[in-house]
Coordinates of C-alpha atoms in Angstrom, one line a residue:
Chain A
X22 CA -16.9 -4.0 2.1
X23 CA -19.7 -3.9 4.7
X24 CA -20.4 0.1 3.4
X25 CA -20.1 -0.6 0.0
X26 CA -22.7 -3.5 0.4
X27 CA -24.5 -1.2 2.4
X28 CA -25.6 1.5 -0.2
X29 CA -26.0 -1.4 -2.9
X30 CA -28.2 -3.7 -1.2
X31 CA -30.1 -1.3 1.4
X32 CA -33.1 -0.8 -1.0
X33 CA -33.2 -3.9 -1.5
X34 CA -33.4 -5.2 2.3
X35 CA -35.5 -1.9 3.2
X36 CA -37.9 -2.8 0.3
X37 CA -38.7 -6.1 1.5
X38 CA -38.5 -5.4 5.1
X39 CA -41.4 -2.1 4.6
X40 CA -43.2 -5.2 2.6
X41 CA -42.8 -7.7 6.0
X42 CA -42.9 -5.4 8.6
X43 CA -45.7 -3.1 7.0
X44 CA -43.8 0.6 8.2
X45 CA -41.0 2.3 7.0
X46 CA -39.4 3.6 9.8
X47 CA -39.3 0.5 11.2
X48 CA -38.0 -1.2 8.4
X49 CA -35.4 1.3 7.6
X50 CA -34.5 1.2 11.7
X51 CA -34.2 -2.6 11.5
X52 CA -31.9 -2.7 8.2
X53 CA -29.5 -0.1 9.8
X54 CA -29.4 -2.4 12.7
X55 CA -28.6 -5.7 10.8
X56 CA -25.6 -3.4 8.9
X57 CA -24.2 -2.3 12.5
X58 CA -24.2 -6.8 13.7
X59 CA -22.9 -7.2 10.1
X60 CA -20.2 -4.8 10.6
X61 CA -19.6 -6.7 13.8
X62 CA -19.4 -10.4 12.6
X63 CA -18.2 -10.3 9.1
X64 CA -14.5 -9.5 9.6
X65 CA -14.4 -12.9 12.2
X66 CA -16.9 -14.9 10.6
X67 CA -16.9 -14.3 7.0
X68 CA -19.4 -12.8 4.6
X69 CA -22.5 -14.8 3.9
X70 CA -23.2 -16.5 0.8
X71 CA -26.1 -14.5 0.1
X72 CA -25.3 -11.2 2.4
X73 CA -29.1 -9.3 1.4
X74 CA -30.8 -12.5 2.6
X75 CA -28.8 -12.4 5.5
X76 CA -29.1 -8.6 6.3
X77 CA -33.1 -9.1 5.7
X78 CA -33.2 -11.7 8.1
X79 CA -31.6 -10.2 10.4
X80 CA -33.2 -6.9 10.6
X81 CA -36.7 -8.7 10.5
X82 CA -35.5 -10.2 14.1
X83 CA -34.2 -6.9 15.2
X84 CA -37.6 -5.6 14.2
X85 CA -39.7 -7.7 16.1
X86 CA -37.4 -7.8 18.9
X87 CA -38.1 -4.1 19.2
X88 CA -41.6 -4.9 19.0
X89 CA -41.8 -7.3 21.7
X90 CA -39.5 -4.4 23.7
X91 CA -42.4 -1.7 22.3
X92 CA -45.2 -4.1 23.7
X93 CA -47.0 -0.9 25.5
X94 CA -48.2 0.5 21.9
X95 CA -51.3 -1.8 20.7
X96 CA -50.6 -1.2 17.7
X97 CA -47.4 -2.2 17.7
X98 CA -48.9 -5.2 19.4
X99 CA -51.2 -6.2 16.6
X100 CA -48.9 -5.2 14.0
X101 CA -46.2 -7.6 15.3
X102 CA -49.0 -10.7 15.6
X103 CA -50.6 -10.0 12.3
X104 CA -47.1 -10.0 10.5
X105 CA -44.8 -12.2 12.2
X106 CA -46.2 -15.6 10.1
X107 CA -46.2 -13.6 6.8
X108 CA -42.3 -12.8 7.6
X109 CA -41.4 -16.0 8.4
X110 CA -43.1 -17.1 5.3
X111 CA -41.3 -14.7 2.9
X112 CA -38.0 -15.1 4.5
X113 CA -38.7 -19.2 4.3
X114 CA -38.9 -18.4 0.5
X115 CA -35.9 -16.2 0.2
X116 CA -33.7 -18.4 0.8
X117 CA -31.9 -18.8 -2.5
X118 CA -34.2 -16.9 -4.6
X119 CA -35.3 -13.4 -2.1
X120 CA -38.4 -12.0 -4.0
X121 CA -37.7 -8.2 -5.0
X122 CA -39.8 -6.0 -3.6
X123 CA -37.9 -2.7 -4.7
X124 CA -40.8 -2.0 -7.8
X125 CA -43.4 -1.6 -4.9
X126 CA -41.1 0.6 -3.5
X127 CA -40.5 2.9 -6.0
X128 CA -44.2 3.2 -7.0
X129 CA -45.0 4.0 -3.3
X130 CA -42.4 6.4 -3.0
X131 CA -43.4 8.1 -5.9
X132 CA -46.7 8.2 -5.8
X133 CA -48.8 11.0 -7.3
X134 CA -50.1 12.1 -4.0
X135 CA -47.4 12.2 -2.1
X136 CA -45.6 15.8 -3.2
X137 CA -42.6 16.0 -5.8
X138 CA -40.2 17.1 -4.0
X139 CA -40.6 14.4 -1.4
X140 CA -40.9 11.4 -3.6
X141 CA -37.0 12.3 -4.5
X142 CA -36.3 12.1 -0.8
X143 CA -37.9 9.7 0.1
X144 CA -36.7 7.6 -3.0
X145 CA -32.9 8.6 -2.3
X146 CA -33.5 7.7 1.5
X147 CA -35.3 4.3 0.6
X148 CA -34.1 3.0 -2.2
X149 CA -30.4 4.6 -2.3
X150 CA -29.4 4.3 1.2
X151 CA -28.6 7.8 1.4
X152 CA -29.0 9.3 4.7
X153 CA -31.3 12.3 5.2
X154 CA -27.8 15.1 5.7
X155 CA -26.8 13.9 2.1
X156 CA -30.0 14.4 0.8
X157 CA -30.1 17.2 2.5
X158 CA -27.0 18.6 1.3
X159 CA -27.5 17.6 -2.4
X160 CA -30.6 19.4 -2.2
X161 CA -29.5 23.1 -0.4
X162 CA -31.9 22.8 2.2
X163 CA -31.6 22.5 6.0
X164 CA -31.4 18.9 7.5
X165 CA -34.5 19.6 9.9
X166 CA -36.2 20.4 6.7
X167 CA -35.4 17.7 4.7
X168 CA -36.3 15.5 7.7
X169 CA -39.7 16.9 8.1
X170 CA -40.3 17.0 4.8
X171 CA -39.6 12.8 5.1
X172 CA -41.7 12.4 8.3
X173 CA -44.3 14.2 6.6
X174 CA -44.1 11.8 3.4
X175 CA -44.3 8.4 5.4
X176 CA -46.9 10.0 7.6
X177 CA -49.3 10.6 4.1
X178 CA -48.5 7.0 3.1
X179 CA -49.5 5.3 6.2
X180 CA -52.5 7.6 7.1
X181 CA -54.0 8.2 3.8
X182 CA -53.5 4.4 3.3
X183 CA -51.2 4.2 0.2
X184 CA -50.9 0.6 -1.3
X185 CA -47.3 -1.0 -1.1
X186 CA -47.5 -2.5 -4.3
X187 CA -47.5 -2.3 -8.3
X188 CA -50.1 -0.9 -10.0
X189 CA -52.0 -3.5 -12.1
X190 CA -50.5 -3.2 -16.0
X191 CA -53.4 -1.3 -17.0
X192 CA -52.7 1.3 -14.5
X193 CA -49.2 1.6 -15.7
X194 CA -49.1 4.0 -18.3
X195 CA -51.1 6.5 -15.5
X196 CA -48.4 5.3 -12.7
X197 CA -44.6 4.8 -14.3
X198 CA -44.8 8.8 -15.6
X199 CA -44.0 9.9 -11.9
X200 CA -42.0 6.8 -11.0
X201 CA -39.4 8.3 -14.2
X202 CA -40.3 12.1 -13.5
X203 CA -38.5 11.0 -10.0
X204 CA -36.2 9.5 -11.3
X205 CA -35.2 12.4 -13.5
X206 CA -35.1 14.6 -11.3
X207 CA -32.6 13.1 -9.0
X208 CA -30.6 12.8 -12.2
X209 CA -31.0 16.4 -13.0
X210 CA -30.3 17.6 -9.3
X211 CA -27.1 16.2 -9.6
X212 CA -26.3 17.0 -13.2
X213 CA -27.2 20.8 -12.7
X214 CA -23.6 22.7 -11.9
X215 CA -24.6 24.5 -8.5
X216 CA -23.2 25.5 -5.0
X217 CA -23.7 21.9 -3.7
X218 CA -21.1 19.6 -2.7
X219 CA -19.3 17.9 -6.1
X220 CA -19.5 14.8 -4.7
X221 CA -23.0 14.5 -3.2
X222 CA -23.6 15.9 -6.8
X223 CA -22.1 13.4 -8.8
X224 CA -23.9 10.3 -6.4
X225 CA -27.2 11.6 -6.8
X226 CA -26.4 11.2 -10.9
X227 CA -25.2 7.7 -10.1
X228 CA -28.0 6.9 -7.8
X229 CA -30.1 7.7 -10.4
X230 CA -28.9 5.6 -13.4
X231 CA -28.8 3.1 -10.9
X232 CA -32.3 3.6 -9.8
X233 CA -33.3 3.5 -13.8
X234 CA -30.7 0.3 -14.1
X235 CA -33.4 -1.6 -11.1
X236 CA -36.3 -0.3 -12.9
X237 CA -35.0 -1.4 -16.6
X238 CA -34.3 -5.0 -14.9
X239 CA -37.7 -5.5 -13.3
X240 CA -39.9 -3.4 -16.2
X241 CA -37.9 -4.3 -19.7
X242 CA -40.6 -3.7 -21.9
X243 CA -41.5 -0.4 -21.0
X244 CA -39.7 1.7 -24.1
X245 CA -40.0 4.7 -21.8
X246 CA -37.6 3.1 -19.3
X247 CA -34.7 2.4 -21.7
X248 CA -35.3 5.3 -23.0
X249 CA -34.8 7.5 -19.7
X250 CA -31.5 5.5 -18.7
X251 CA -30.1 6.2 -21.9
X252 CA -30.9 9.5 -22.0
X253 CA -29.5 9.6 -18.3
X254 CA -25.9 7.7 -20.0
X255 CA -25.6 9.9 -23.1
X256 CA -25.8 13.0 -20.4
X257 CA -23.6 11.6 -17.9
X258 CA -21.5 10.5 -20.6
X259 CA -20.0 14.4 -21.4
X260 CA -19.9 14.8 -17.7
X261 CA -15.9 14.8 -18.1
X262 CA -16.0 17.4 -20.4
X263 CA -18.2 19.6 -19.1
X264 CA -16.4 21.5 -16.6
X265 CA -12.4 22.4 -17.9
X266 CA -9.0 22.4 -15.3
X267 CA -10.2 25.9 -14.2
X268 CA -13.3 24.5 -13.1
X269 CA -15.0 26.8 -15.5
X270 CA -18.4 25.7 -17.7
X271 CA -17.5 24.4 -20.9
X272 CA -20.4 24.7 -23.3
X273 CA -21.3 21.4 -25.9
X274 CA -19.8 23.0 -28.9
X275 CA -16.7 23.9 -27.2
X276 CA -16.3 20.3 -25.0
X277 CA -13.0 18.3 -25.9
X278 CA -15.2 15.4 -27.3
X279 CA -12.3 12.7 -26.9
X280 CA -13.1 13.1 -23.0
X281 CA -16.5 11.6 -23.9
X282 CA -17.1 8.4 -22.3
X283 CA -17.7 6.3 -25.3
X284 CA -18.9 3.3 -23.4
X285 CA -21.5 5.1 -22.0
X286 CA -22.3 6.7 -25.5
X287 CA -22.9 3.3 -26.7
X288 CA -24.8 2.1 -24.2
X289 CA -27.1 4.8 -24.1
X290 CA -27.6 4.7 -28.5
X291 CA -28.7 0.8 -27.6
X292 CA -30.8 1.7 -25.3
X293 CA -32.6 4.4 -27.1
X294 CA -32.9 2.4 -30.4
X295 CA -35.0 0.0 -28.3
X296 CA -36.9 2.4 -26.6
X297 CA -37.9 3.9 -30.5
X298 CA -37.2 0.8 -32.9
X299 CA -40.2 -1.0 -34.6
X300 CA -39.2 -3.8 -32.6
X301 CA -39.9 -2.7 -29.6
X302 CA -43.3 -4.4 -28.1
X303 CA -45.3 -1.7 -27.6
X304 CA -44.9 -0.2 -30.9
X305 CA -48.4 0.8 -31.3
X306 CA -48.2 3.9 -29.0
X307 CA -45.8 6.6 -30.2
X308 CA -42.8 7.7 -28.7
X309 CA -42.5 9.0 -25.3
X310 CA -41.2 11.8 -23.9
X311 CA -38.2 10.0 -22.4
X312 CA -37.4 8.7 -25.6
X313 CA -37.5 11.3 -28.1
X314 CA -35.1 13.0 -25.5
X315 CA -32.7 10.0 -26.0
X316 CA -32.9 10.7 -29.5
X317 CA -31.9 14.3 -29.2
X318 CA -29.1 13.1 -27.3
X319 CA -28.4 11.0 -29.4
X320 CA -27.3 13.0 -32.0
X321 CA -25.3 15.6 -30.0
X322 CA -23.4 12.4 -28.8
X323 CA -22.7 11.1 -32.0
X324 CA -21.4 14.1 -33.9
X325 CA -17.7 13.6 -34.1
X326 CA -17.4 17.9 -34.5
X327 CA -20.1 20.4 -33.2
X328 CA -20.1 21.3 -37.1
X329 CA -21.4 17.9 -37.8
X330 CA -24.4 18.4 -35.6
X331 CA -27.8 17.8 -37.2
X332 CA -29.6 20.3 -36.1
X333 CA -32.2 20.8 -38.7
X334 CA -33.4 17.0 -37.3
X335 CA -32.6 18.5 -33.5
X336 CA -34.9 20.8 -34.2
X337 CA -37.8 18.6 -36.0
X338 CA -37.3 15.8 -33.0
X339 CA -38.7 18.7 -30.2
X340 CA -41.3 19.8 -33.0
X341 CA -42.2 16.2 -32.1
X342 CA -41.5 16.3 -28.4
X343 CA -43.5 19.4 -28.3
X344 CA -46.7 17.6 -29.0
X345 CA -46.2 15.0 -26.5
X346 CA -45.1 16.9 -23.7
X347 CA -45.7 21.0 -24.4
X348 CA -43.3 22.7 -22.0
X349 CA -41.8 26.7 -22.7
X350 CA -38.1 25.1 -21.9
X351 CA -39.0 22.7 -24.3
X352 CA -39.7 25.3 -26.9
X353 CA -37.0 27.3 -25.8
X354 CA -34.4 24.2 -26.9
X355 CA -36.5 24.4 -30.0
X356 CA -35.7 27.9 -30.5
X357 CA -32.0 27.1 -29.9
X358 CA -32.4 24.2 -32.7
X359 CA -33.8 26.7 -34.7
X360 CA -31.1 28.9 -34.5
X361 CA -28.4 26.9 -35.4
X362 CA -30.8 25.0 -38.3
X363 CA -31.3 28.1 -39.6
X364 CA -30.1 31.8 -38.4
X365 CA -29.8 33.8 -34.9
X366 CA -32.7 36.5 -35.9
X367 CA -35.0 32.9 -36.9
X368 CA -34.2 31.7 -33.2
X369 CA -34.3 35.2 -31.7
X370 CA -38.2 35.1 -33.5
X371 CA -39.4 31.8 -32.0
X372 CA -38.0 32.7 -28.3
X373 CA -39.7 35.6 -28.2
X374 CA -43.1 34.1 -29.1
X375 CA -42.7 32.1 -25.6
X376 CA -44.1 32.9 -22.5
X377 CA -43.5 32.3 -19.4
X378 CA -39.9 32.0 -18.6
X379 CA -38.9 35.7 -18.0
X380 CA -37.0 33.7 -14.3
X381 CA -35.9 31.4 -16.2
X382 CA -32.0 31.8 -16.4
X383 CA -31.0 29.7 -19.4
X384 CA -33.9 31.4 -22.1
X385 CA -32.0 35.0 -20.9
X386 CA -28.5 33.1 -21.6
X387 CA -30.0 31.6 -24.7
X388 CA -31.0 35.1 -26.1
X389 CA -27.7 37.0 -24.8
X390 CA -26.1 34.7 -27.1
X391 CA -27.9 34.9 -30.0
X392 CA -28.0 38.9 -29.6
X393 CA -24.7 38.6 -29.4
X394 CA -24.4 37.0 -32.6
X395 CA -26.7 39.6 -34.2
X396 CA -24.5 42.3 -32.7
X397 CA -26.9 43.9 -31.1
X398 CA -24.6 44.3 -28.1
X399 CA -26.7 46.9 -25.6
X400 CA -29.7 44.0 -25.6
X401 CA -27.0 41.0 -25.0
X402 CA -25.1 42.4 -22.2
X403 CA -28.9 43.2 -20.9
X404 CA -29.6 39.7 -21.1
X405 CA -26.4 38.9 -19.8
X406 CA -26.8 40.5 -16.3
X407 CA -30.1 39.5 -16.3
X408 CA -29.0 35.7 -16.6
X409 CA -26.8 36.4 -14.1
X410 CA -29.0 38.0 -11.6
X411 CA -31.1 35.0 -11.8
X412 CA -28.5 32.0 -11.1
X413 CA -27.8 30.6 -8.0
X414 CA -24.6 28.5 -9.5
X415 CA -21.1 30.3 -8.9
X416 CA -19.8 27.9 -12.0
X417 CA -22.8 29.5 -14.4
X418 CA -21.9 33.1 -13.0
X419 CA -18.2 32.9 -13.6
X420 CA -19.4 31.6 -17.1
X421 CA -21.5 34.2 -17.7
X422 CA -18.8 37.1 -16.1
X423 CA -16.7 35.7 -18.5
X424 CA -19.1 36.4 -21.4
X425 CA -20.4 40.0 -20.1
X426 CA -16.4 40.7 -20.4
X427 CA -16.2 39.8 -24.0
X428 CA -18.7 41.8 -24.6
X429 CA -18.9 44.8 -23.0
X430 CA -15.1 44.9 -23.0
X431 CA -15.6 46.3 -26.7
X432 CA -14.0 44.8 -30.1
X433 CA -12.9 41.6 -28.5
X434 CA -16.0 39.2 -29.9
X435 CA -15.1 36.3 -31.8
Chain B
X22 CA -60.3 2.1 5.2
X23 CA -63.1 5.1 4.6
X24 CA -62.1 7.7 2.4
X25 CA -64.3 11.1 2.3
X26 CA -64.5 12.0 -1.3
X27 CA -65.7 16.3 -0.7
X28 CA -67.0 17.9 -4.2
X29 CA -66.2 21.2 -5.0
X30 CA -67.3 22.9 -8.0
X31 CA -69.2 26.1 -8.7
X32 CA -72.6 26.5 -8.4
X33 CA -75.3 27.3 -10.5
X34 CA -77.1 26.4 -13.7
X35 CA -79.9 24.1 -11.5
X36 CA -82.6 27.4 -11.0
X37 CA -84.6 27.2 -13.9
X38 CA -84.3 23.6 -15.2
X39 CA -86.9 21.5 -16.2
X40 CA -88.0 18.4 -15.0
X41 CA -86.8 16.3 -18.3
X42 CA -83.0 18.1 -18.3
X43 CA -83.3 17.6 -14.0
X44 CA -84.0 13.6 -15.1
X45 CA -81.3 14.3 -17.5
X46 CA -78.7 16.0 -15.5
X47 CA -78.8 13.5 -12.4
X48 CA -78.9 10.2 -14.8
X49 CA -74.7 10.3 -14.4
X50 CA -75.4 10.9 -10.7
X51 CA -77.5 7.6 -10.3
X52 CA -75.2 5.9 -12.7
X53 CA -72.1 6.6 -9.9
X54 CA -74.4 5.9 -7.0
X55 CA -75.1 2.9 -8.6
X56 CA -71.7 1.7 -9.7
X57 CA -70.1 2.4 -6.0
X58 CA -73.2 0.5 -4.4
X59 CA -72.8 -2.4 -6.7
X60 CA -69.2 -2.0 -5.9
X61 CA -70.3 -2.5 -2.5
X62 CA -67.8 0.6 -1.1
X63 CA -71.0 2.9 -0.7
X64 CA -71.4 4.2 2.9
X65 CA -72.8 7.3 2.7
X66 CA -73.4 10.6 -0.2
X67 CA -75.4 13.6 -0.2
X68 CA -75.8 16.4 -2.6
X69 CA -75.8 20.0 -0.7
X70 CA -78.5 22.9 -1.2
X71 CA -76.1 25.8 -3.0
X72 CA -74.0 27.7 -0.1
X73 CA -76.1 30.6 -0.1
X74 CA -78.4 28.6 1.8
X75 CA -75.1 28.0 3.9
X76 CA -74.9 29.3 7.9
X77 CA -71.7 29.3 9.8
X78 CA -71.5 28.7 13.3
X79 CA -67.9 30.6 14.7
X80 CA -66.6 29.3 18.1
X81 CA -64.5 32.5 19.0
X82 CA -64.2 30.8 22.5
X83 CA -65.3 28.4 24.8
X84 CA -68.2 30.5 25.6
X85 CA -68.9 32.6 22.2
X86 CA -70.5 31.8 19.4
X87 CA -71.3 33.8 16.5
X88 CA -74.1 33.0 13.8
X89 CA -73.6 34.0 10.4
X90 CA -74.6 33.9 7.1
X91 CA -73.1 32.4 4.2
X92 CA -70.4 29.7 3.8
X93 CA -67.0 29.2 6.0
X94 CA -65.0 30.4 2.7
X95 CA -66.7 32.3 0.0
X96 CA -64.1 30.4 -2.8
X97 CA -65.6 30.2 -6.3
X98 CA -65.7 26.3 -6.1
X99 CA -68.1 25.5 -3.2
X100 CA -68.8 22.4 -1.0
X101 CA -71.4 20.9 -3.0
X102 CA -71.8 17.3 -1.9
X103 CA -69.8 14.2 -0.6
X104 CA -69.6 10.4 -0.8
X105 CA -68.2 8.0 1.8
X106 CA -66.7 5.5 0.8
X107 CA -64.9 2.3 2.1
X108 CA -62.3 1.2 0.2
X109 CA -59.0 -1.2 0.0
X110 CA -56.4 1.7 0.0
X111 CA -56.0 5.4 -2.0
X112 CA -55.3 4.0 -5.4
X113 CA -58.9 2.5 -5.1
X114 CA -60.4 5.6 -3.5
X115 CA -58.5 8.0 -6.4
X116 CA -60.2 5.5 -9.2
X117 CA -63.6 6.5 -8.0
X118 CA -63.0 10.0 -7.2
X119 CA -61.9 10.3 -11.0
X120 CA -65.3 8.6 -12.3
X121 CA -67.6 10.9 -10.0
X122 CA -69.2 13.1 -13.0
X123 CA -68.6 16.6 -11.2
X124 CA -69.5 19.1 -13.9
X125 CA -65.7 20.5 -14.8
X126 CA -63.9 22.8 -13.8
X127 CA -64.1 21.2 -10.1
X128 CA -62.3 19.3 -7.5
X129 CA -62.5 16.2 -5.4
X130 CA -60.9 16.3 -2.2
X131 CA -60.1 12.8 -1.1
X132 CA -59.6 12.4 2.4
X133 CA -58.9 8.8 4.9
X134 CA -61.3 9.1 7.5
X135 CA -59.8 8.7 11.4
X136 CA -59.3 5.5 12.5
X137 CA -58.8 6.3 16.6
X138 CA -58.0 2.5 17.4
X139 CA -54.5 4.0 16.3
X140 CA -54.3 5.6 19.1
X141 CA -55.3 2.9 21.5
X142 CA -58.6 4.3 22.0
X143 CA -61.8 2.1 22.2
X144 CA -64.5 4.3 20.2
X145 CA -68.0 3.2 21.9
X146 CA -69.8 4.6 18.7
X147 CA -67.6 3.1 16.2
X148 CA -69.6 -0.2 16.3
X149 CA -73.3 1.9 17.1
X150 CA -72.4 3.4 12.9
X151 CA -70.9 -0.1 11.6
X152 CA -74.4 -1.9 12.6
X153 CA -76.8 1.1 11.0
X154 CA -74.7 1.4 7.5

């Protein structure tokens, strides 16, 4: 119970705690304290009625017991006398109704100056709870690494003085971009097939619609939102499917669509009708990025066959996405919607008037394929073991094996 | 907080102006002066003669230093000014780096300034600055 309750609500106490106590470390620190007395008194005492209130409370003490311990520091001096009011204050107010502070959070953690890579740590250490070996582990790098890379991160937000807060509304649109590019990311790091662990895999996709669930609850007008947590569900929905008994890759047209979470499907169509229906209240701007991906998604979620796949629509939508967000893999999906829209050598055409992704693995899948189709079998299996050189995932070079076989073994194409 | 805002850009196009495209070419100057004085974050900001007029001073050791000519990088995009300013946090610092009408392409390196009290340490000449600016 206690770990469950952990993971669920640790953003939440860290977030307010950082808020109180003014320092991460300390308030992440404080909240793993609280969990450890929790862990303690529950099972005699019973759960409280509101456990996050209680574990905030708690680690607020621990905190500025720590302090008082810590009196040799100054600083530590003058942060305890300047915030001890202010967290008596905001836990006075808590009580019953405990303000969320996990948007300022999330805009912190993400902030533009604070590199890429260590926004998604950062947010997964924060805001999910995860500890810095998972993150580690879901991310294929050493855990010295990852926990430099996290000192590092809350160094540049306290030094360079980076507000704990959210951005005024007209800064939005400027701001929420690499709050959801964050976001993303920890989706996509998870939804990737690679060496990692499975299951650290398939939390960090969870985490993530989670983390888009928070923000969809605290920012419900922002289309862009819904439209990134349903992009995320229609995704996640085929996860199932994706990978056969063998373990093997199982590519969209071949996936047993009854394995299809349908809930999920249904969701995610809901939420990217609102993110793109006249209704929606910012209906002056045009569709986002996140959005139009929905859409896309949308309609390979909703074919009952792969036959009944719109794809001369497919391919109009990244025409569309294109021009909001101009990215080679971008046109290389366009390519592939071309393709199937309208013939292999029209798809060959357009992939080869893009630049820029000669290490990129899936454009030299993407062409294998369709040279295989045009039976132009020396340039495939080229582009075959040149897809292959390139990944890292064992489940996208068994794939790929398997293809080179078919192939190269002669007359047995389909 | 003060935030050092260091302008990069590359130099040129100032040798042979005359004095109405001079008036012309620093109104957007004045206009940010202005606008961070009224703001009341202005502490300090200087333009820089063009780096050739640059000399480096290297400290190879305690007891050697070398003289030379020229800039401590040659880059294409050179030190060419700064502004320093005191401001609430970063967001507030990045919102007036953007406005500072640096002829693109260039950068604006945005930098928090010290503050030593961090480290417990009393800074005698801390208050000496606070009372001139």
């Amino acid at each position: 119970m206690v770990d469950r309750l952990f993971r669920r609500e640790s953003g939440r106490a860290v977030a307010t705690l950082i808020r109180v106590l003014g320092d991460f470390d300390l308030a992440e620190e404080a909240v793993q304290e609280a969990f450890i007395v929790a862990l303690e008194r529950w099972p005699d005492q019973g759960v409280p009625d509101d456990p996050t209130a209680w574990i905030i409370r708690v680690g607020r003490n621990k905190a500025i017991d720590r302090l008082r311990r810590e009196r040799v520091l100054a600083e530590k001096r003058r942060l305890l006398d300047a915030s001890a009011p202010a967290a008596e204050e905001a836990i006075d107010v808590s009580v019953g109704e405990l303000p969320d502070d996990r948007l300022r959070l999330m805009f912190t953690a993400a902030h533009p100056a604070i590199a890429p890579e260590a926004r998604v740590a950062l947010t997964l250490r924060t805001l999910g709870g995860l500890t810095t070996a998972e993150i580690a582990r879901a991310f294929l790098v050493r855990e010295s690494a990852m926990a430099q890379r996290l000192v590092r991160a809350k160094r540049k937000i306290r030094e360079a003085g980076i507000p704990y807060e959210v951005p005024q509304p007209e800064q939005l649109p400027a701001r929420l971009p690499s709050v959801l590019a964050t976001i993303y990311l920890i989706f996509n790091e998870g939804y990737a097939a690679s060496e990692a662990d499975e299951l650290v895999r398939r939390e960090l996709c969870a985490e993530a619609i989670r983390l888009g669930r928070v923000l969809m609850e605290m920012l419900p007008a922002e289309d862009e939102v819904a439209g990134l947590l349903g992009l995320m569900l229609l995704h996640d929905a085929r996860r199932a499917a994706r990978v056969d008994e063998a373990g093997e890759m199982v590519l969209l047209t071949h996936q047993d669509r009854s394995r299809w979470d349908k809930t999920q499907i249904a969701e995610g169509v809901r939420l990217t009708q609102r993110a793109l229906g006249p209704g929606r209240p910012s209906s002056a701007r045009p569709p986002g990025p996140y959005a139009l991906q929905a859409t896309i998604a949308v309609e390979h979620a909703t074919a009952r066959r792969p036959e009944d796949t719109r794809w001369a629509r497919i391919r109009h939508l990244y025409d569309w996405l294109l021009r909001v967000q101009p990215s080679p893999v971008i046109e290389l999906n366009r390519a592939v919607a071309i393709a199937m829209a309208e013939s292999p050598q029209a798809g060959l055409d357009a992939m080869d008037r893009i630049d820029a992704l000669e290490e990129y693995v899936h454009m030299h899948a993407a062409r294998a394929d369709l040279l295989r189709r045009l039976e132009r079998r020396e340039e495939a299996i080229a582009a075959y073991r040149r897809a292959l050189e390139l990944t890292p995932s064992p489940v996208e070079q068994s794939f790929l094996e398997r293809r080179l076989a078919e192939i190269d073994g002669g007359p047995g194409e389909e | 907080m003060k935030y050092l805002l260091a302008l990069y850009g590359e130099e040129g196009g100032w040798d042979d102006v005359t004095p109405e495209e001079m008036q012309a070419g620093m109104k957007p100057w004045d206009d940010f002066s202005r606008a961070v004085t009224d703001a009341g974050v202005f502490v300090a900001g200087e333009g820089l003669q063009p780096s050739a007029t640059a000399s480096t001073v290297k400290k190879e050791a305690e007891d050697q230093q070398l003289v030379t000519d020229g800039p401590f990088a040659e880059t294409k995009e050179q030190l060419g000014g700064f502004y320093l300013l005191e401001c609430e946090n970063l967001d507030e610092a990045l919102e007036w780096a953007k406005k500072v009408p640096l002829t693109p392409p260039g950068s604006i390196e945005v930098r928090p300034v010290m503050d030593y009290s961090e480290f417990g340490y009393d800074d005698p000449n801390a208050k000496v600055g606070e009372t001139a600016s």
